[in-house]
CSV table of C-alpha atoms in Angstrom, one decimal:
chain,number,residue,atom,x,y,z
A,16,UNK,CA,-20.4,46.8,28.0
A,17,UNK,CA,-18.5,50.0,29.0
A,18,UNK,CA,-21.0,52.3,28.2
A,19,UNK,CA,-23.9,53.6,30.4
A,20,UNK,CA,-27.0,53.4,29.2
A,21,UNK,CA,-28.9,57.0,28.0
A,22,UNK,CA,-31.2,56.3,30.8
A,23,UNK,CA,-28.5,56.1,33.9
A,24,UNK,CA,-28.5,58.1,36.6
A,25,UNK,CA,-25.8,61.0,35.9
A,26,UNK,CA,-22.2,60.2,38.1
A,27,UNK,CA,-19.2,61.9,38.0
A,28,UNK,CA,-16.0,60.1,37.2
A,29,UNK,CA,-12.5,61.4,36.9
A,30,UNK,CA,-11.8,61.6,32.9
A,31,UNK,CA,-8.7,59.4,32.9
A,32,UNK,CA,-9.7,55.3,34.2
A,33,UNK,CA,-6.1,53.9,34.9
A,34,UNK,CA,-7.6,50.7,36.1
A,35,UNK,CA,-5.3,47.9,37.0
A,36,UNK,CA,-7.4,45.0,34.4
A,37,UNK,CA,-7.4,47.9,32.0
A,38,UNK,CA,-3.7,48.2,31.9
A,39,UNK,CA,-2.7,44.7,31.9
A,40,UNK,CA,-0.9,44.9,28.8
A,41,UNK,CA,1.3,47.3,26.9
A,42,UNK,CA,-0.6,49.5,24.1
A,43,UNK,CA,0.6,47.1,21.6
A,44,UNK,CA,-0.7,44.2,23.3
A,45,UNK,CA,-3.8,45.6,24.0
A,46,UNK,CA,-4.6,46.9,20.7
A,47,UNK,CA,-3.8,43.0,19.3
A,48,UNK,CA,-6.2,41.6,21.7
A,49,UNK,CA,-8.8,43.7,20.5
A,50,UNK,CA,-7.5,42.7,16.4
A,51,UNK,CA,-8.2,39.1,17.9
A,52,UNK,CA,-11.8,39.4,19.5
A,53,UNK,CA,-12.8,41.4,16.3
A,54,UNK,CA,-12.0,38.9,14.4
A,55,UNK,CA,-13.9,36.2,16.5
A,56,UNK,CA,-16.6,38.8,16.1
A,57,UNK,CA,-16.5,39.2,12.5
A,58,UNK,CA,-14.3,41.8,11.5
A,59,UNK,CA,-12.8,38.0,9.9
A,60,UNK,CA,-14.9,35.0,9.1
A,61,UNK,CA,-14.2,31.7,10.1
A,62,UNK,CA,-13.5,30.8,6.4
A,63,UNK,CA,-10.8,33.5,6.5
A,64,UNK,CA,-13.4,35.9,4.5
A,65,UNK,CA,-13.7,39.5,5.9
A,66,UNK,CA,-17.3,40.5,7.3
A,67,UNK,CA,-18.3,43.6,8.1
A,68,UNK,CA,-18.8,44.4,12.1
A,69,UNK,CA,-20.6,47.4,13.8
A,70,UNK,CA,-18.9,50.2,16.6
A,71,UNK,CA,-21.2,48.0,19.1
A,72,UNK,CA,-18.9,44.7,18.7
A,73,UNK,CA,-15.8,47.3,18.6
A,74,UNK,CA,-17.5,48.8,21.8
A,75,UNK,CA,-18.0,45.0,23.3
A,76,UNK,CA,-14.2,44.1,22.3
A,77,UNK,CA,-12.9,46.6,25.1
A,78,UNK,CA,-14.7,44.4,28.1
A,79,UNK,CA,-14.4,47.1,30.3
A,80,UNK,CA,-10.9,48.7,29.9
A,81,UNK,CA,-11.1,52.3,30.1
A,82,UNK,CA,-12.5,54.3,27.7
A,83,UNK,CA,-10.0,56.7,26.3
A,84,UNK,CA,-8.6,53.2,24.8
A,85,UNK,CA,-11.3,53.3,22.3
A,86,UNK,CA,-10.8,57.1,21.7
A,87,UNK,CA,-7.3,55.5,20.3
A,88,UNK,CA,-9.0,52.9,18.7
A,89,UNK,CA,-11.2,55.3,16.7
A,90,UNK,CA,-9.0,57.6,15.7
A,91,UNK,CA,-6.0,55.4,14.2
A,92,UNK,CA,-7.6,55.0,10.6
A,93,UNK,CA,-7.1,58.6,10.0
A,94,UNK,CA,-3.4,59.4,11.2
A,95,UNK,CA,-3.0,58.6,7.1
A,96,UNK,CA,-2.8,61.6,4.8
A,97,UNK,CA,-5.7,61.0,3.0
A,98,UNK,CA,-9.1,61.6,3.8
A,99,UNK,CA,-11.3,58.0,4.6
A,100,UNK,CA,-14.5,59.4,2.8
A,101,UNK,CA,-17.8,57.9,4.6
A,102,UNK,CA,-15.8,57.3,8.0
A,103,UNK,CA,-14.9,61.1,9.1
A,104,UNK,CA,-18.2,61.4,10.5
A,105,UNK,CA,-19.5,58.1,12.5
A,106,UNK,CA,-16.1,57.8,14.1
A,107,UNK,CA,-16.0,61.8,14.7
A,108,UNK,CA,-19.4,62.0,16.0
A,109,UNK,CA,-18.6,58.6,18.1
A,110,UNK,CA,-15.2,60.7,19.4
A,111,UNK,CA,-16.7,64.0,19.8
A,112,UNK,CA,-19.8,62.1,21.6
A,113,UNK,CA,-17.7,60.3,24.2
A,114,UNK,CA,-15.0,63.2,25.2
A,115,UNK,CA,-18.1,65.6,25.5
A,116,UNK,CA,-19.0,63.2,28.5
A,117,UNK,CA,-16.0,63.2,29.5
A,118,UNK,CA,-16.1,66.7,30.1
A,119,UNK,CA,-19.3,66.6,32.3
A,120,UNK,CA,-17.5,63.8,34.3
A,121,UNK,CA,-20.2,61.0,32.7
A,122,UNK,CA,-19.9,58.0,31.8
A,123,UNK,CA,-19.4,57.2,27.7
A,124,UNK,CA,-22.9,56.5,26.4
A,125,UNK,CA,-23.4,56.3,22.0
A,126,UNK,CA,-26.9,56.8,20.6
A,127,UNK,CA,-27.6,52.8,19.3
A,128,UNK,CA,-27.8,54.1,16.0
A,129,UNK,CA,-24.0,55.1,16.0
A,130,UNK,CA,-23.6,51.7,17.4
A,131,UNK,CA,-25.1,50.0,14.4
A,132,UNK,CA,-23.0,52.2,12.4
A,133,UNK,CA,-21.3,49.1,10.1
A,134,UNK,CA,-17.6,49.3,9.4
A,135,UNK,CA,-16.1,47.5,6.2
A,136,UNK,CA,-15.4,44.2,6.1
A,137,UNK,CA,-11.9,43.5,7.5
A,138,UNK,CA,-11.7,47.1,8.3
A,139,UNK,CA,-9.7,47.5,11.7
A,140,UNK,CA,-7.5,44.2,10.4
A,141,UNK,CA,-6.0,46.6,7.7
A,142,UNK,CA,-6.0,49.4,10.0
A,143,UNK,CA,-3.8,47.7,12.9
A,144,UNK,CA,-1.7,46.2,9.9
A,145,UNK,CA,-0.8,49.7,8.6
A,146,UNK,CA,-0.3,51.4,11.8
A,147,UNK,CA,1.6,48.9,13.5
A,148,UNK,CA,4.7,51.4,13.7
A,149,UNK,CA,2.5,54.2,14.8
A,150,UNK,CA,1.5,51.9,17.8
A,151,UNK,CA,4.9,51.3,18.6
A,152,UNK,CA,5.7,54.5,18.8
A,153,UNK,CA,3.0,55.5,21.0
A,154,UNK,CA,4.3,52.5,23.2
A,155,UNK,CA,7.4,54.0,23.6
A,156,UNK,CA,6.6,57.7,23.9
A,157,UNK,CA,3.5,57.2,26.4
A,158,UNK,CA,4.8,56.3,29.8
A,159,UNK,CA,3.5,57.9,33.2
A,160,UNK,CA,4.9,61.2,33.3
A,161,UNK,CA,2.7,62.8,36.3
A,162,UNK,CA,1.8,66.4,36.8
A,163,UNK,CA,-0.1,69.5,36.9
A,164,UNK,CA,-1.9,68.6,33.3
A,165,UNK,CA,-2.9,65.4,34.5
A,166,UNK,CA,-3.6,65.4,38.3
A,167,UNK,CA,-5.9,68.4,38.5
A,168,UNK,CA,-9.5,67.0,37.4
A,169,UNK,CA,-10.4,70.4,35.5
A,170,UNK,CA,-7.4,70.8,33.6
A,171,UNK,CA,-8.3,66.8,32.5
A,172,UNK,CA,-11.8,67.8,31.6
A,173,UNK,CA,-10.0,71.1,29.4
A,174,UNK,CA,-8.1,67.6,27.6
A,175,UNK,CA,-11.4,66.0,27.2
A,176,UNK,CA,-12.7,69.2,25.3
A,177,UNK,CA,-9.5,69.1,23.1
A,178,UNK,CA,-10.4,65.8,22.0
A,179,UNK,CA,-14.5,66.9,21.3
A,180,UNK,CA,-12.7,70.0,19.5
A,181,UNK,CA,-10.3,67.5,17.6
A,182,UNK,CA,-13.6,65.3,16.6
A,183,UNK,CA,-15.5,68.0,15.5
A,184,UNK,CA,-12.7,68.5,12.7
A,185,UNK,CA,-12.9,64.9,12.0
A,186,UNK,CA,-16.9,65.1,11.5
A,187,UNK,CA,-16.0,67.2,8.2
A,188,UNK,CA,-15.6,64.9,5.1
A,189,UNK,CA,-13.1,67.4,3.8
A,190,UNK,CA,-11.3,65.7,0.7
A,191,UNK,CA,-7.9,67.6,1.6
A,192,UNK,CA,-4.6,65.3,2.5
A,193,UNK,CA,-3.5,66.0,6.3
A,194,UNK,CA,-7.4,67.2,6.4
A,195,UNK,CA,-7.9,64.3,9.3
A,196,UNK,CA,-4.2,63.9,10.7
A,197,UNK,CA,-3.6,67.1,12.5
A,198,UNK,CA,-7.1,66.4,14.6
A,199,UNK,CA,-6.4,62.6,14.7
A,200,UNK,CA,-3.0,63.1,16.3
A,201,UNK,CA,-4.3,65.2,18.6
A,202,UNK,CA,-6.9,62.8,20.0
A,203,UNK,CA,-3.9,60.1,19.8
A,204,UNK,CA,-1.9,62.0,21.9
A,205,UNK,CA,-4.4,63.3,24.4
A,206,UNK,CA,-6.1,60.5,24.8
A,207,UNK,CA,-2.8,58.2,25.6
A,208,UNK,CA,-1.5,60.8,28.0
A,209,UNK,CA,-4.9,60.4,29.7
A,210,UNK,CA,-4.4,56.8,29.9
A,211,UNK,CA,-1.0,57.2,30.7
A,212,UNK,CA,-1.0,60.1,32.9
A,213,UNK,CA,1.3,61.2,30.7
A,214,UNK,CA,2.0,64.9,30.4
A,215,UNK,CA,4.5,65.3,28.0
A,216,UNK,CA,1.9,63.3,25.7
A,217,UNK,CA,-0.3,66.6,27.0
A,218,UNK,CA,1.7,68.9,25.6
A,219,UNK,CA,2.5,67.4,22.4
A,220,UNK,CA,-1.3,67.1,21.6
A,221,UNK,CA,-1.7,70.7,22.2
A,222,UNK,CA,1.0,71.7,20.1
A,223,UNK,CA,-0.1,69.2,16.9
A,224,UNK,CA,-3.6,70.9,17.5
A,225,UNK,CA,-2.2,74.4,17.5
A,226,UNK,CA,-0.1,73.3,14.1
A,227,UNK,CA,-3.7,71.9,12.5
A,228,UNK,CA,-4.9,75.3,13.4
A,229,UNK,CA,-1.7,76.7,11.5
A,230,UNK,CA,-2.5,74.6,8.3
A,231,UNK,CA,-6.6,75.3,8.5
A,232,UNK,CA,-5.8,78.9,8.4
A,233,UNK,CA,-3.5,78.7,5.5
A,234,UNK,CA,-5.3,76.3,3.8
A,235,UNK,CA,-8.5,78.6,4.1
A,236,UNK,CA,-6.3,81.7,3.1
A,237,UNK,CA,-5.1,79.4,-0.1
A,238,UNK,CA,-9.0,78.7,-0.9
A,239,UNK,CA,-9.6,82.1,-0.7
A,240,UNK,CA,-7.3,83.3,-3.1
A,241,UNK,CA,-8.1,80.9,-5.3
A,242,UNK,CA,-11.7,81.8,-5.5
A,243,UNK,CA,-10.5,85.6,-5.7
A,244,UNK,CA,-8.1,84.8,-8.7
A,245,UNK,CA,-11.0,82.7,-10.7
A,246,UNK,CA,-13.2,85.5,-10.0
A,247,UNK,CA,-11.2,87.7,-11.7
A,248,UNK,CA,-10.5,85.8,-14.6
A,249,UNK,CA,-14.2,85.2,-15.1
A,250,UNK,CA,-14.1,89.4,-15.1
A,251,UNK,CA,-11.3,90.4,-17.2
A,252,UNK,CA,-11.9,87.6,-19.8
């Protein structure tokens, strides 16, 4: 399994892991090898019946590619514009978890409790079946594009908090469409031009998260008022 165990000694790694066996296949394919070992582990019964499997058989799936693959993996079901009630916060603590290690330079480590964390039956079958043409996208966008934002080890570790900022924003069960895209894109993006070395991808995420900003603050503005106008209706009635 990937992920160090709580009680390992501390080591620093470099936040992106372009390792040769973890790059052996285009996004695409690697993301349908992981649809096929979840089903062997559940996520499909042998009968063809959906059962439910737990973030520790999704973590077990990756067999060692690098981690910033499962950052992707988590945060596909909410590039949707509406809100996955009861998911937000196991997959944003899982996010926010692993790219907060990141940023020490650890390795990825969930409590076993997150791990146990079930997911419904068939879950990430409908997922990879809906996002298909997101996938393919990110296939064709992400491609090595080396530079300052991703060959300086700080500046990766400023991505890595991105992504724990990005989580954080997915940790809120807010019932608001485009509530979970903005930080879900960002964590798409950042975490495929970590994979990728990819710094176009970089900037992209950055400017998506700056937009989500945009939309939080307008969205909070449009609360506001609306408490403000009830209020004084309530008054002048």
């Amino acid at each position: 399994m990937p992920f160090a165990k709580k009680s390992s000694p501390k080591k620093t790694i470099p936040v992106h892991d372009n390792t040769k066996s973890s790059r052996a296949l285009p996004l695409s394919g690697e993301l349908e090898a992981i649809r096929v070992r979840l089903a062997a582990a559940g996520d499909s019964g042998p009968d063809g019946t959906p059962e439910a499997v737990t973030l520790a058989d999704v973590i077990a799936t990756l067999r060692g590619r690098a981690y910033t693959l499962l950052l992707i993996l988590l945060a596909l079901p909410f590039i949707t514009p509406i809100p996955l009630p009861g998911l937000s916060t196991p997959f944003g603590a899982a996010i926010a978890i692993i790219a907060f290690r990141l940023m020490l330079g650890q390795r990825p480590w969930l409590p076993e409790w997150l791990q146990k964390k079930r997911l419904p039956p068939g879950f990430f079958g409908r997922v990879f079946s809906v996002t298909e043409k997101v996938v393919r996208f990110l296939e064709k966008f992400l491609r090595p594009r080396p530079g300052l934002l991703t060959e300086q080890e700080w500046l990766r570790r400023a991505h890595a908090l991105l992504i724990f900022a990005s989580a954080l924003v997915l940790l809120l069960p807010l019932p608001v469409p485009f509530s979970n895209s903005f930080p879900a894109w960002a964590i798409l993006l950042a975490a495929g031009g970590l994979l990728e070395r990819d710094s176009r991808a970089i900037v992209c995420a950055y400017a998506v998260a700056a937009a989500g900003v945009v939309f939080f603050v307008f969205l909070g503005g449009a609360v506001q008022e609306g408490f403000e106008a009830l209020r004084a209706w309530w008054v002048n009635r």
